GROMACS .gro file of C-alpha atoms in nm:
model
  129
    1MET     CA    1  13.209  17.979  11.955
    2GLU     CA    2  13.092  18.307  11.807
    3ILE     CA    3  13.189  18.485  12.129
    4VAL     CA    4  13.551  18.374  12.067
    5ALA     CA    5  13.540  18.539  11.726
    6LEU     CA    6  13.391  18.856  11.869
    7CYS     CA    7  13.650  18.872  12.141
    8GLY     CA    8  13.924  18.805  11.886
    9ILE     CA    9  13.805  19.092  11.669
   10ALA     CA   10  13.794  19.322  11.971
   11VAL     CA   11  14.141  19.230  12.093
   12LEU     CA   12  14.301  19.257  11.747
   13ALA     CA   13  14.131  19.588  11.682
   14ALA     CA   14  14.239  19.721  12.022
   15ALA     CA   15  14.598  19.608  11.959
   16PHE     CA   16  14.607  19.775  11.614
   17SER     CA   17  14.447  20.083  11.753
   18VAL     CA   18  14.701  20.116  12.032
   19MET     CA   19  14.991  20.066  11.790
   20LEU     CA   20  14.859  20.329  11.548
   21ARG     CA   21  14.750  20.582  11.811
   22LYS     CA   22  15.101  20.716  11.853
   23TYR     CA   23  15.167  20.780  11.483
   24ASN     CA   24  14.826  20.812  11.320
   25PRO     CA   25  14.551  20.885  11.574
   26GLU     CA   26  14.287  20.926  11.307
   27TYR     CA   27  14.344  20.575  11.175
   28SER     CA   28  14.344  20.443  11.529
   29PHE     CA   29  13.995  20.591  11.580
   30ILE     CA   30  13.868  20.454  11.247
   31ILE     CA   31  13.988  20.104  11.342
   32SER     CA   32  13.817  20.125  11.680
   33LEU     CA   33  13.497  20.260  11.529
   34GLY     CA   34  13.496  20.003  11.251
   35ALA     CA   35  13.553  19.716  11.489
   36GLY     CA   36  13.275  19.844  11.710
   37VAL     CA   37  13.030  19.862  11.422
   38LEU     CA   38  13.128  19.514  11.302
   39ILE     CA   39  13.080  19.366  11.650
   40LEU     CA   40  12.748  19.547  11.690
   41LEU     CA   41  12.625  19.410  11.352
   42LEU     CA   42  12.733  19.057  11.447
   43ILE     CA   43  12.549  19.088  11.775
   44LEU     CA   44  12.233  19.227  11.616
   45SER     CA   45  12.222  18.946  11.366
   46LYS     CA   46  12.200  18.700  11.660
   47ILE     CA   47  11.935  18.886  11.851
   48THR     CA   48  11.638  18.792  11.628
   49PRO     CA   49  11.542  18.477  11.823
   50ALA     CA   50  11.537  18.669  12.152
   51VAL     CA   51  11.318  18.942  12.002
   52SER     CA   52  11.080  18.676  11.874
   53GLN     CA   53  11.062  18.507  12.209
   54ILE     CA   54  10.994  18.837  12.394
   55LYS     CA   55  10.715  18.910  12.148
   56ASN     CA   56  10.566  18.567  12.210
   57LEU     CA   57  10.585  18.618  12.588
   58LEU     CA   58  10.417  18.962  12.563
   59SER     CA   59  10.135  18.824  12.346
   60ALA     CA   60  10.084  18.529  12.578
   61THR     CA   61  10.035  18.763  12.874
   62GLY     CA   62   9.769  18.957  12.690
   63LEU     CA   63   9.949  19.286  12.731
   64SER     CA   64   9.923  19.554  12.465
   65SER     CA   65  10.183  19.540  12.189
   66GLU     CA   66  10.251  19.904  12.274
   67TYR     CA   67  10.447  19.788  12.579
   68GLY     CA   68  10.668  19.564  12.368
   69GLY     CA   69  10.731  19.859  12.134
   70ILE     CA   70  10.838  20.074  12.429
   71LEU     CA   71  11.069  19.796  12.547
   72PHE     CA   72  11.238  19.747  12.211
   73LYS     CA   73  11.269  20.118  12.139
   74SER     CA   74  11.423  20.178  12.484
   75LEU     CA   75  11.669  19.891  12.435
   76GLY     CA   76  11.765  20.037  12.095
   77VAL     CA   77  11.822  20.382  12.249
   78CYS     CA   78  12.037  20.220  12.522
   79PHE     CA   79  12.253  20.029  12.276
   80LEU     CA   80  12.300  20.319  12.037
   81THR     CA   81  12.370  20.564  12.317
   82GLN     CA   82  12.628  20.337  12.477
   83PHE     CA   83  12.798  20.278  12.143
   84ALA     CA   84  12.808  20.653  12.060
   85ALA     CA   85  12.931  20.744  12.406
   86ASP     CA   86  13.206  20.487  12.399
   87SER     CA   87  13.314  20.605  12.058
   88CYS     CA   88  13.325  20.961  12.187
   89ARG     CA   89  13.536  20.853  12.482
   90ASP     CA   90  13.771  20.657  12.258
   91SER     CA   91  13.835  20.972  12.057
   92GLY     CA   92  13.909  21.170  12.373
   93GLU     CA   93  13.576  21.360  12.386
   94GLY     CA   94  13.456  21.275  12.736
   95ALA     CA   95  13.228  21.582  12.755
   96MET     CA   96  13.055  21.484  12.431
   97ALA     CA   97  13.010  21.130  12.564
   98SER     CA   98  12.839  21.265  12.873
   99LYS     CA   99  12.602  21.472  12.660
  100VAL     CA  100  12.518  21.171  12.444
  101GLU     CA  101  12.437  20.970  12.756
  102LEU     CA  102  12.217  21.251  12.890
  103ALA     CA  103  12.035  21.263  12.558
  104GLY     CA  104  11.979  20.885  12.571
  105LYS     CA  105  11.839  20.906  12.924
  106ILE     CA  106  11.598  21.183  12.825
  107MET     CA  107  11.487  20.987  12.515
  108ILE     CA  108  11.411  20.681  12.733
  109VAL     CA  109  11.200  20.894  12.968
  110LEU     CA  110  11.013  21.039  12.670
  111LEU     CA  111  10.959  20.692  12.522
  112SER     CA  112  10.824  20.557  12.852
  113LEU     CA  113  10.578  20.840  12.924
  114PRO     CA  114  10.283  20.644  12.781
  115LEU     CA  115  10.369  20.356  13.010
  116PHE     CA  116  10.386  20.586  13.313
  117GLU     CA  117  10.051  20.734  13.216
  118LYS     CA  118   9.892  20.389  13.201
  119ILE     CA  119  10.041  20.297  13.545
  120ALA     CA  120   9.908  20.622  13.692
  121GLN     CA  121   9.558  20.556  13.548
  122THR     CA  122   9.560  20.200  13.688
  123ALA     CA  123   9.669  20.330  14.030
  124VAL     CA  124   9.385  20.587  14.030
  125GLN     CA  125   9.137  20.316  13.938
  126LEU     CA  126   9.261  20.089  14.217
  127ILE     CA  127   9.235  20.372  14.471
  128GLY     CA  128   8.885  20.438  14.353
  129GLY     CA  129   8.929  20.787  14.208
   0.00000   0.00000   0.00000
């Protein structure tokens, strides 16, 4: 039933935002941003069991905890980048949103470089180099 509450918050915020956009665009943006932050916080409060289960799965496979760190950091970058880009688009800054998305993609590549390095080392070992 929590999804109903989240959807209700989103629909109400969108309705208020649309009504205010004509007269007070700055308040419209604040309502959209505030609702987005509230929804994000509500979602993040429910994600703890999933994170715990992923950690258990990674430890059961015997993989390094470094890989789990890369996964969680990359997911965090994805969520924050999407939220920031959507907020920029809502305020009419499409170019800024594109730059935020590009920065997020570059950060994910940088975060995953140790993983790529390990894959390359494994491939070289398998080939016999």
